[in-house]
């Protein structure tokens, strides 16, 4: 995607040496730009006057005033999929600007102010299916004020920061923000680095664009597939390579678990890899001593492939779980059907074995599949549990079958749940 970010303050001059401005250092906007670049996007950064180095690989357009920022954002909007306004644009400017330095007079200068153009409001009619994100710097009624701006400025998301706190908002390296959209519950994030906030914001945009792709967005990358004839392989190999290409999409399926460092959501491919390593390491804790770990590894690598078509269903989403079996069966038929017949049967059988949870291997695999997200939730302070209103009884219930595969892991899981409650990560 091409992402347009603004950062820093604007300066509104009253004469050649004096101006109205604010305390924005640009750190928040630069962090968003760097996060977008790190995640492979093209980034244009419109920056007010700051003391930060231009990030490598980012196109930086320096501006001074709100009017210049508006012109730069407006000029680049058409070629961008996303606009993130992290800049603290001055709301007023002197109505008259003196060409010469104003003289110090006996009486106070008679300075009249006029409002600057609101950049987001001005560009709202050109939004189309672009993603627009604003920040709200507030000192009181933080969420309510931010929500008002979300609606009035026609935004997809607003990031509210309580700038009355010393470790958040202006000119510090950390921030404590609430992500507010019109569709979901607000997501309050704990204190984290601005870089981490930037990553969360870009992660959210990617999910949003994936859900409703616009031309030139992530889905547009599909148009970049080489045109004309591409190298061909003989029948069986061609089928296998086609399947390998198809399952790359598992990396795009995001789960409702944050990475253990809380920086972004985990994807299904990462989850499967984690389980495979756990299977090898933790085999001695399986209830069945001679569990076939090779088959457990195969099973956990295959178990989520169906989610390429069926999507990830959050385990505490009761409504979503009702239609899950049928959705996944259709997905399994299409996806495994891409393979040569013998391998189709093998993958289908592994997936069904995992789902039925009858064999010792399947029970152990299912135990790993539950313990891993528990750890993610625990190490991220239960942010996602809280977001979905999950309590300890529900977590106990949903994970109880861990004991069928590994009593040792279930004991550990119970301890983790108890401690999560004690620490306030999880409702009792
Ligand atoms: O730069 P840092 O030191 O790292 O500090 C970060 C920050 C506190 C500046 C940043 O996190 C932040 O909150 N930026 C927005 C500050 C702000 O001006 O909020 P606002 O509530 O006044 O404006 C709401 C939104 O409208 C913002 O996205 C703003 O960029 C935009 N706006 C505001 C005024 C204006 N004339 N035009 C606009 O588009």
Short mmCIF file of C-alpha atoms and ligand atoms in Angstrom, two decimals:
data_model
loop_
_atom_site.label_atom_id
_atom_site.label_comp_id
_atom_site.label_asym_id
_atom_site.label_seq_id
_atom_site.Cartn_x
_atom_site.Cartn_y
_atom_site.Cartn_z
CA UNK A 1 0.00 0.00 0.00
CA UNK A 2 0.98 3.64 -0.30
CA UNK A 3 0.56 5.35 3.05
CA UNK A 4 0.53 9.09 3.64
CA UNK A 5 1.49 10.14 7.17
CA UNK A 6 1.70 13.57 8.77
CA UNK A 7 3.85 14.35 11.80
CA UNK A 8 5.00 17.15 14.03
CA UNK A 9 3.64 20.61 14.73
CA UNK A 10 2.87 23.43 12.34
CA UNK A 11 4.14 26.97 12.86
CA UNK A 12 1.89 29.94 12.21
CA UNK A 13 4.01 33.07 11.86
CA UNK A 14 2.97 36.53 12.94
CA UNK A 15 6.20 38.14 11.71
CA UNK A 16 9.49 36.76 10.31
CA UNK A 17 10.68 35.56 13.75
CA UNK A 18 7.63 34.81 15.93
CA UNK A 19 5.09 32.06 15.56
CA UNK A 20 2.29 30.09 17.27
CA UNK A 21 2.97 26.37 17.58
CA UNK A 22 2.74 23.45 20.01
CA UNK A 23 4.88 20.81 21.75
CA UNK A 24 4.67 18.08 19.11
CA UNK A 25 8.08 16.50 18.52
CA UNK A 26 7.00 14.42 15.51
CA UNK A 27 7.94 11.17 17.29
CA UNK A 28 4.48 9.63 17.00
CA UNK A 29 4.06 10.36 13.29
CA UNK A 30 7.61 9.27 12.47
CA UNK A 31 6.98 6.01 14.37
CA UNK A 32 3.88 5.35 12.23
CA UNK A 33 5.88 6.08 9.06
CA UNK A 34 8.73 3.78 10.12
CA UNK A 35 6.31 0.98 11.09
CA UNK A 36 4.62 1.26 7.68
CA UNK A 37 7.98 1.17 5.90
CA UNK A 38 9.13 -1.81 7.98
CA UNK A 39 6.00 -3.70 6.99
CA UNK A 40 6.78 -3.20 3.31
CA UNK A 41 4.59 -0.23 2.43
CA UNK A 42 5.51 2.82 0.39
CA UNK A 43 5.44 5.84 2.69
CA UNK A 44 5.12 9.59 2.11
CA UNK A 45 5.71 11.58 5.30
CA UNK A 46 4.56 15.21 5.45
CA UNK A 47 6.48 16.64 8.36
CA UNK A 48 6.23 19.87 10.28
CA UNK A 49 9.46 21.31 11.74
CA UNK A 50 11.02 18.63 13.98
CA UNK A 51 14.47 17.61 15.16
CA UNK A 52 14.24 14.04 13.84
CA UNK A 53 16.29 12.43 11.05
CA UNK A 54 14.42 11.59 7.85
CA UNK A 55 13.71 7.84 7.97
CA UNK A 56 15.59 5.90 5.28
CA UNK A 57 13.32 4.67 2.52
CA UNK A 58 10.55 7.17 3.29
CA UNK A 59 9.72 10.17 1.07
CA UNK A 60 9.73 13.18 3.41
CA UNK A 61 8.01 16.43 2.45
CA UNK A 62 8.94 19.18 4.91
CA UNK A 63 6.33 21.85 5.59
CA UNK A 64 5.98 24.67 8.09
CA UNK A 65 2.43 25.98 8.30
CA UNK A 66 -1.01 24.35 8.36
CA UNK A 67 -1.67 25.77 4.88
CA UNK A 68 1.52 24.13 3.55
CA UNK A 69 0.61 20.85 5.25
CA UNK A 70 -2.82 20.94 3.65
CA UNK A 71 -1.28 21.59 0.22
CA UNK A 72 1.22 18.72 0.60
CA UNK A 73 -1.37 16.23 1.86
CA UNK A 74 -3.87 17.26 -0.79
CA UNK A 75 -1.25 16.95 -3.55
CA UNK A 76 -0.35 13.40 -2.52
CA UNK A 77 -3.75 12.07 -1.56
CA UNK A 78 -4.80 10.72 -4.95
CA UNK A 79 -1.86 8.31 -5.15
CA UNK A 80 -2.32 7.02 -1.58
CA UNK A 81 -4.51 4.30 -0.06
CA UNK A 82 -4.27 5.48 3.52
CA UNK A 83 -3.93 8.82 5.35
CA UNK A 84 -2.70 8.86 8.95
CA UNK A 85 -2.86 12.36 10.49
CA UNK A 86 -0.57 12.25 13.53
CA UNK A 87 0.43 15.90 13.15
CA UNK A 88 -0.61 18.46 15.73
CA UNK A 89 -1.86 21.07 13.29
CA UNK A 90 -2.24 24.54 14.81
CA UNK A 91 -5.93 25.43 15.02
CA UNK A 92 -5.38 29.20 14.77
CA UNK A 93 -3.02 31.52 12.99
CA UNK A 94 -2.50 35.29 13.17
CA UNK A 95 -4.99 36.98 10.87
CA UNK A 96 -2.30 39.35 9.64
CA UNK A 97 1.36 38.49 9.09
CA UNK A 98 3.84 41.33 9.27
CA UNK A 99 6.60 41.35 6.66
CA UNK A 100 8.93 43.00 9.20
CA UNK A 101 9.74 42.06 12.78
CA UNK A 102 7.08 43.67 14.95
CA UNK A 103 8.43 46.38 17.21
CA UNK A 104 8.09 46.09 20.95
CA UNK A 105 5.52 48.75 21.79
CA UNK A 106 4.55 50.24 25.13
CA UNK A 107 1.12 48.52 24.91
CA UNK A 108 0.47 44.81 24.13
CA UNK A 109 0.15 44.06 20.41
CA UNK A 110 -3.41 43.82 19.16
CA UNK A 111 -3.23 40.33 17.59
CA UNK A 112 -6.31 38.83 16.00
CA UNK A 113 -6.38 35.09 15.29
CA UNK A 114 -8.27 33.22 12.60
CA UNK A 115 -8.84 29.46 12.28
CA UNK A 116 -6.57 27.40 10.03
CA UNK A 117 -8.18 25.04 7.54
CA UNK A 118 -9.01 21.67 9.07
CA UNK A 119 -7.06 19.28 6.83
CA UNK A 120 -9.18 16.18 7.50
CA UNK A 121 -12.43 18.11 7.10
CA UNK A 122 -11.22 19.69 3.86
CA UNK A 123 -10.21 16.35 2.35
CA UNK A 124 -13.25 14.41 3.59
CA UNK A 125 -15.12 14.72 0.25
CA UNK A 126 -12.13 13.08 -1.51
CA UNK A 127 -11.85 10.17 0.91
CA UNK A 128 -13.65 7.61 -1.26
CA UNK A 129 -12.62 4.12 -0.14
CA UNK A 130 -9.31 5.33 1.29
CA UNK A 131 -8.63 4.63 4.96
CA UNK A 132 -8.49 7.87 7.00
CA UNK A 133 -7.02 7.79 10.51
CA UNK A 134 -6.74 10.67 12.93
CA UNK A 135 -5.17 11.16 16.34
CA UNK A 136 -6.92 13.01 19.14
CA UNK A 137 -4.81 14.75 21.74
CA UNK A 138 -7.09 15.22 24.75
CA UNK A 139 -6.78 16.23 28.38
CA UNK A 140 -10.33 15.40 29.58
CA UNK A 141 -13.22 13.14 28.49
CA UNK A 142 -10.65 11.52 26.23
CA UNK A 143 -12.79 8.82 24.61
CA UNK A 144 -15.93 10.91 24.24
CA UNK A 145 -14.03 13.79 22.60
CA UNK A 146 -12.15 11.43 20.30
CA UNK A 147 -15.37 9.70 19.25
CA UNK A 148 -16.90 13.09 18.42
CA UNK A 149 -13.93 13.82 16.11
CA UNK A 150 -14.14 10.31 14.58
CA UNK A 151 -17.68 11.08 13.45
CA UNK A 152 -17.33 14.76 12.52
CA UNK A 153 -14.16 14.16 10.48
CA UNK A 154 -15.56 11.00 8.83
CA UNK A 155 -12.64 8.81 9.98
CA UNK A 156 -12.23 5.03 9.95
CA UNK A 157 -10.28 5.13 13.19
CA UNK A 158 -9.15 7.70 15.71
CA UNK A 159 -6.34 7.12 18.16
CA UNK A 160 -7.04 8.90 21.40
CA UNK A 161 -4.11 9.87 23.58
CA UNK A 162 -4.49 11.37 27.01
CA UNK A 163 -1.86 14.07 26.77
CA UNK A 164 -2.26 15.07 30.42
CA UNK A 165 -0.04 12.14 31.44
CA UNK A 166 3.73 12.62 31.64
CA UNK A 167 4.54 9.35 29.84
CA UNK A 168 2.09 9.78 26.95
CA UNK A 169 1.36 12.23 24.16
CA UNK A 170 3.69 15.10 23.36
CA UNK A 171 7.46 14.84 23.15
CA UNK A 172 8.02 11.48 24.90
CA UNK A 173 9.00 8.09 23.48
CA UNK A 174 5.96 6.25 24.89
CA UNK A 175 2.24 6.59 24.47
CA UNK A 176 -0.93 5.23 26.05
CA UNK A 177 -3.70 5.17 23.47
CA UNK A 178 -7.20 3.95 22.82
CA UNK A 179 -8.03 2.79 19.29
CA UNK A 180 -11.59 3.87 18.48
CA UNK A 181 -13.62 2.86 15.45
CA UNK A 182 -17.34 3.03 14.78
CA UNK A 183 -17.65 -0.76 14.41
CA UNK A 184 -15.84 -2.28 17.39
CA UNK A 185 -15.39 -1.75 21.09
CA UNK A 186 -12.59 0.71 21.87
CA UNK A 187 -9.26 -1.04 22.36
CA UNK A 188 -7.26 0.47 25.25
CA UNK A 189 -3.61 -0.35 24.86
CA UNK A 190 -1.23 -0.33 27.80
CA UNK A 191 1.73 2.04 27.93
CA UNK A 192 4.03 1.14 25.05
CA UNK A 193 6.68 2.70 22.83
CA UNK A 194 5.46 4.97 20.05
CA UNK A 195 7.09 2.52 17.66
CA UNK A 196 4.80 -0.22 18.99
CA UNK A 197 1.76 2.04 18.71
CA UNK A 198 2.78 2.75 15.09
CA UNK A 199 2.97 -0.97 14.36
CA UNK A 200 -0.49 -1.55 15.87
CA UNK A 201 -1.95 1.20 13.72
CA UNK A 202 -0.47 -0.17 10.50
CA UNK A 203 -1.50 -3.70 11.49
CA UNK A 204 -5.07 -2.46 11.93
CA UNK A 205 -4.97 -0.79 8.50
CA UNK A 206 -3.75 -4.02 6.89
CA UNK A 207 -6.58 -5.98 8.47
CA UNK A 208 -9.07 -3.35 7.41
CA UNK A 209 -7.87 -3.32 3.80
CA UNK A 210 -7.85 -7.11 3.70
CA UNK A 211 -11.47 -7.13 4.83
CA UNK A 212 -12.52 -4.65 2.13
CA UNK A 213 -9.71 -4.33 -0.40
CA UNK A 214 -9.47 -1.31 -2.65
CA UNK A 215 -7.73 -1.29 -5.99
CA UNK A 216 -4.01 -0.86 -5.47
CA UNK A 217 -4.25 -2.05 -1.85
CA UNK A 218 -3.00 -5.40 -0.59
CA UNK A 219 -5.37 -7.20 -2.93
CA UNK A 220 -3.97 -5.08 -5.77
CA UNK A 221 -0.65 -6.86 -5.29
CA UNK A 222 -2.23 -9.88 -6.89
CA UNK A 223 -2.06 -7.89 -10.14
CA UNK A 224 1.71 -7.96 -9.77
CA UNK A 225 1.85 -11.67 -10.58
CA UNK A 226 4.10 -12.08 -13.64
CA UNK A 227 2.24 -11.67 -16.91
CA UNK A 228 2.54 -14.13 -19.78
CA UNK A 229 3.97 -17.62 -19.54
CA UNK A 230 5.68 -18.62 -16.29
CA UNK A 231 7.96 -21.64 -15.67
CA UNK A 232 5.96 -24.86 -15.86
CA UNK A 233 6.47 -28.11 -13.97
CA UNK A 234 5.23 -31.60 -14.86
CA UNK A 235 1.75 -32.59 -13.56
CA UNK A 236 2.34 -33.84 -9.99
CA UNK A 237 5.02 -31.26 -9.19
CA UNK A 238 2.83 -28.51 -10.68
CA UNK A 239 0.00 -29.48 -8.32
CA UNK A 240 2.31 -29.50 -5.32
CA UNK A 241 3.84 -26.13 -6.25
CA UNK A 242 0.36 -24.69 -6.80
CA UNK A 243 -0.63 -25.79 -3.30
CA UNK A 244 2.58 -24.31 -1.86
CA UNK A 245 1.76 -20.99 -3.51
CA UNK A 246 -1.83 -21.14 -2.23
CA UNK A 247 -0.88 -21.76 1.40
CA UNK A 248 1.26 -18.62 1.40
CA UNK A 249 -2.08 -16.95 2.09
CA UNK A 250 -2.10 -18.53 5.55
CA UNK A 251 0.36 -15.75 6.46
CA UNK A 252 -2.42 -13.23 5.81
CA UNK A 253 -4.92 -14.83 8.18
CA UNK A 254 -4.68 -12.91 11.42
CA UNK A 255 -5.61 -14.46 14.73
CA UNK A 256 -7.12 -12.72 17.73
CA UNK A 257 -3.86 -13.15 19.62
CA UNK A 258 -1.16 -10.56 19.91
CA UNK A 259 2.49 -11.53 19.67
CA UNK A 260 3.92 -12.02 23.16
CA UNK A 261 5.60 -8.61 22.94
CA UNK A 262 2.21 -7.09 22.11
CA UNK A 263 3.39 -5.36 18.93
CA UNK A 264 0.90 -6.87 16.48
CA UNK A 265 -1.53 -9.68 15.83
CA UNK A 266 -0.13 -13.11 15.12
CA UNK A 267 -0.93 -14.83 11.82
CA UNK A 268 -1.97 -18.44 11.33
CA UNK A 269 1.31 -19.55 9.75
CA UNK A 270 3.26 -18.19 12.73
CA UNK A 271 0.87 -19.93 15.10
CA UNK A 272 1.34 -23.29 13.32
CA UNK A 273 5.13 -22.95 13.38
CA UNK A 274 5.02 -22.20 17.11
CA UNK A 275 2.98 -25.36 17.76
CA UNK A 276 5.39 -27.49 15.70
CA UNK A 277 8.33 -26.33 17.82
CA UNK A 278 6.32 -26.90 21.00
CA UNK A 279 5.44 -30.44 19.88
CA UNK A 280 9.10 -31.34 19.49
CA UNK A 281 10.14 -29.72 22.77
CA UNK A 282 7.26 -30.79 24.99
CA UNK A 283 6.72 -34.40 23.82
CA UNK A 284 7.90 -35.75 27.21
CA UNK A 285 4.87 -34.05 28.80
CA UNK A 286 2.31 -35.82 26.62
CA UNK A 287 0.07 -38.19 28.60
CA UNK A 288 0.99 -41.00 26.19
CA UNK A 289 4.75 -41.60 26.50
CA UNK A 290 5.21 -43.07 23.01
CA UNK A 291 3.21 -40.34 21.24
CA UNK A 292 4.26 -40.14 17.57
CA UNK A 293 5.70 -36.63 17.59
CA UNK A 294 6.27 -36.67 13.82
CA UNK A 295 2.55 -37.03 13.28
CA UNK A 296 1.79 -34.34 15.87
CA UNK A 297 4.09 -31.95 13.99
CA UNK A 298 2.37 -32.76 10.68
CA UNK A 299 -1.03 -32.29 12.26
CA UNK A 300 -0.29 -28.86 13.75
CA UNK A 301 1.23 -27.68 10.47
CA UNK A 302 -1.89 -28.73 8.58
CA UNK A 303 -4.59 -27.95 11.16
CA UNK A 304 -5.22 -24.28 10.27
CA UNK A 305 -4.75 -24.40 6.46
CA UNK A 306 -8.53 -24.49 6.03
CA UNK A 307 -8.66 -21.01 7.58
CA UNK A 308 -7.30 -19.60 4.30
CA UNK A 309 -10.87 -19.91 3.04
CA UNK A 310 -12.87 -20.26 6.27
CA UNK A 311 -11.09 -17.49 8.22
CA UNK A 312 -9.98 -17.63 11.83
CA UNK A 313 -12.87 -18.03 14.26
CA UNK A 314 -12.10 -16.63 17.68
CA UNK A 315 -12.48 -19.48 20.15
CA UNK A 316 -14.76 -17.42 22.45
CA UNK A 317 -16.98 -16.26 19.56
CA UNK A 318 -20.00 -18.52 20.17
CA UNK A 319 -21.95 -17.31 17.12
CA UNK A 320 -18.95 -17.66 14.79
CA UNK A 321 -18.22 -21.15 16.10
CA UNK A 322 -21.70 -22.41 15.21
CA UNK A 323 -21.15 -22.34 11.42
CA UNK A 324 -17.46 -23.16 11.69
CA UNK A 325 -17.57 -26.91 10.95
CA UNK A 326 -19.47 -26.53 7.69
CA UNK A 327 -17.30 -23.60 6.56
CA UNK A 328 -14.12 -25.50 7.25
CA UNK A 329 -15.27 -28.67 5.51
CA UNK A 330 -15.89 -26.75 2.28
CA UNK A 331 -12.50 -25.08 2.67
CA UNK A 332 -10.75 -28.42 3.26
CA UNK A 333 -12.30 -29.91 0.15
CA UNK A 334 -11.10 -27.03 -2.03
CA UNK A 335 -7.66 -26.52 -0.53
CA UNK A 336 -6.55 -30.13 -0.05
CA UNK A 337 -8.17 -30.87 -3.43
CA UNK A 338 -5.37 -28.84 -5.02
CA UNK A 339 -2.92 -31.62 -4.08
CA UNK A 340 -2.23 -34.91 -5.93
CA UNK A 341 -4.82 -37.47 -4.77
CA UNK A 342 -2.58 -39.43 -2.33
CA UNK A 343 -1.46 -36.23 -0.62
CA UNK A 344 -5.00 -34.84 -0.62
CA UNK A 345 -6.04 -37.93 1.33
CA UNK A 346 -3.10 -37.63 3.73
CA UNK A 347 -3.75 -33.93 4.51
CA UNK A 348 -7.50 -34.44 4.79
CA UNK A 349 -6.93 -37.35 7.21
CA UNK A 350 -4.47 -35.35 9.33
CA UNK A 351 -6.92 -32.45 9.54
CA UNK A 352 -9.84 -34.73 10.46
CA UNK A 353 -7.73 -36.54 13.05
CA UNK A 354 -6.82 -33.20 14.65
CA UNK A 355 -10.41 -32.03 14.65
CA UNK A 356 -11.80 -35.27 16.17
CA UNK A 357 -9.35 -35.24 19.10
CA UNK A 358 -9.52 -39.00 19.60
CA UNK A 359 -6.00 -40.34 19.06
CA UNK A 360 -3.24 -39.58 21.60
CA UNK A 361 -1.46 -37.51 18.90
CA UNK A 362 -4.56 -35.41 18.23
CA UNK A 363 -5.16 -34.88 21.96
CA UNK A 364 -1.58 -33.72 22.44
CA UNK A 365 -1.76 -31.45 19.36
CA UNK A 366 -5.02 -29.92 20.63
CA UNK A 367 -3.42 -29.31 24.05
CA UNK A 368 -0.58 -27.37 22.41
CA UNK A 369 -3.10 -25.44 20.29
CA UNK A 370 -4.79 -24.18 23.48
CA UNK A 371 -1.74 -23.55 25.68
CA UNK A 372 0.01 -21.38 23.10
CA UNK A 373 -2.72 -18.67 22.91
CA UNK A 374 -3.09 -18.79 26.70
CA UNK A 375 0.57 -17.81 26.96
CA UNK A 376 0.08 -15.03 24.40
CA UNK A 377 -2.87 -13.65 26.34
CA UNK A 378 -1.03 -13.85 29.62
CA UNK A 379 2.14 -12.13 28.38
CA UNK A 380 0.15 -9.29 26.78
CA UNK A 381 -1.68 -8.48 30.00
CA UNK A 382 -4.96 -10.00 28.82
CA UNK A 383 -5.66 -7.12 26.39
CA UNK A 384 -7.61 -9.33 23.99
CA UNK A 385 -9.46 -11.18 26.79
CA UNK A 386 -10.61 -7.82 28.10
CA UNK A 387 -11.55 -6.58 24.66
CA UNK A 388 -13.88 -9.56 24.23
CA UNK A 389 -15.20 -9.60 27.80
CA UNK A 390 -13.89 -13.12 28.49
CA UNK A 391 -13.77 -14.31 32.12
CA UNK A 392 -11.82 -17.05 33.89
CA UNK A 393 -14.72 -19.55 33.90
CA UNK A 394 -14.94 -19.28 30.13
CA UNK A 395 -11.19 -19.67 29.73
CA UNK A 396 -11.18 -22.72 32.04
CA UNK A 397 -14.05 -24.28 30.11
CA UNK A 398 -12.61 -23.66 26.68
CA UNK A 399 -9.20 -25.07 27.63
CA UNK A 400 -10.09 -27.95 29.93
CA UNK A 401 -9.37 -30.54 27.25
CA UNK A 402 -5.66 -29.65 27.47
CA UNK A 403 -5.60 -32.26 30.27
CA UNK A 404 -6.62 -35.00 27.82
CA UNK A 405 -3.35 -34.48 25.93
CA UNK A 406 -1.07 -33.42 28.75
CA UNK A 407 -1.86 -33.25 32.46
CA UNK A 408 1.37 -31.36 33.06
CA UNK A 409 0.37 -28.65 30.57
CA UNK A 410 -3.13 -28.42 32.05
CA UNK A 411 -1.66 -27.88 35.53
CA UNK A 412 0.51 -25.13 34.06
CA UNK A 413 -2.51 -23.62 32.24
CA UNK A 414 -4.59 -23.59 35.43
CA UNK A 415 -1.80 -21.82 37.28
CA UNK A 416 -1.52 -19.29 34.45
CA UNK A 417 -5.27 -18.60 34.57
CA UNK A 418 -5.20 -18.17 38.36
CA UNK A 419 -2.27 -15.78 38.15
CA UNK A 420 -3.90 -13.84 35.28
CA UNK A 421 -6.93 -13.26 37.53
CA UNK A 422 -4.71 -12.22 40.44
CA UNK A 423 -2.89 -9.73 38.22
CA UNK A 424 -6.11 -8.28 36.81
CA UNK A 425 -5.45 -9.59 33.27
CA UNK A 426 -8.61 -11.70 33.37
CA UNK A 427 -11.97 -11.24 35.03
CA UNK A 428 -12.64 -13.72 37.86
O1 LIG B 1 4.62 14.51 17.95
P1 LIG B 1 4.70 13.87 19.32
O2 LIG B 1 5.54 14.68 20.29
O3 LIG B 1 5.17 12.44 19.23
O4 LIG B 1 3.24 13.86 19.94
C1 LIG B 1 2.26 13.05 19.40
C2 LIG B 1 0.91 13.76 19.34
C3 LIG B 1 0.40 13.98 20.75
C4 LIG B 1 1.02 15.10 18.60
C5 LIG B 1 -0.03 12.81 18.52
O5 LIG B 1 -0.11 11.57 19.18
C6 LIG B 1 -1.42 13.39 18.38
O6 LIG B 1 -2.28 13.22 19.23
N1 LIG B 1 -1.67 14.09 17.23
C7 LIG B 1 -2.92 14.81 16.98
C8 LIG B 1 -2.92 16.06 17.78
C9 LIG B 1 -4.13 16.93 17.50
O7 LIG B 1 -3.98 17.96 16.96
O8 LIG B 1 -5.28 16.44 17.81
P2 LIG B 1 -6.67 17.23 17.50
O9 LIG B 1 -7.58 16.59 18.44
O10 LIG B 1 -6.53 18.68 17.58
O11 LIG B 1 -7.02 16.88 15.98
C10 LIG B 1 -7.74 15.69 15.61
C11 LIG B 1 -7.24 15.23 14.24
O12 LIG B 1 -7.51 16.24 13.24
C12 LIG B 1 -5.78 14.96 14.16
O13 LIG B 1 -5.56 13.80 13.40
C13 LIG B 1 -5.19 16.19 13.47
O14 LIG B 1 -4.01 15.88 12.75
C14 LIG B 1 -6.32 16.59 12.57
N2 LIG B 1 -6.38 18.04 12.31
C15 LIG B 1 -6.35 18.93 13.35
C16 LIG B 1 -6.39 20.28 13.08
C17 LIG B 1 -6.45 20.72 11.73
N3 LIG B 1 -6.45 22.00 11.43
N4 LIG B 1 -6.48 19.80 10.74
C18 LIG B 1 -6.48 18.49 11.00
O15 LIG B 1 -6.54 17.65 10.08
#
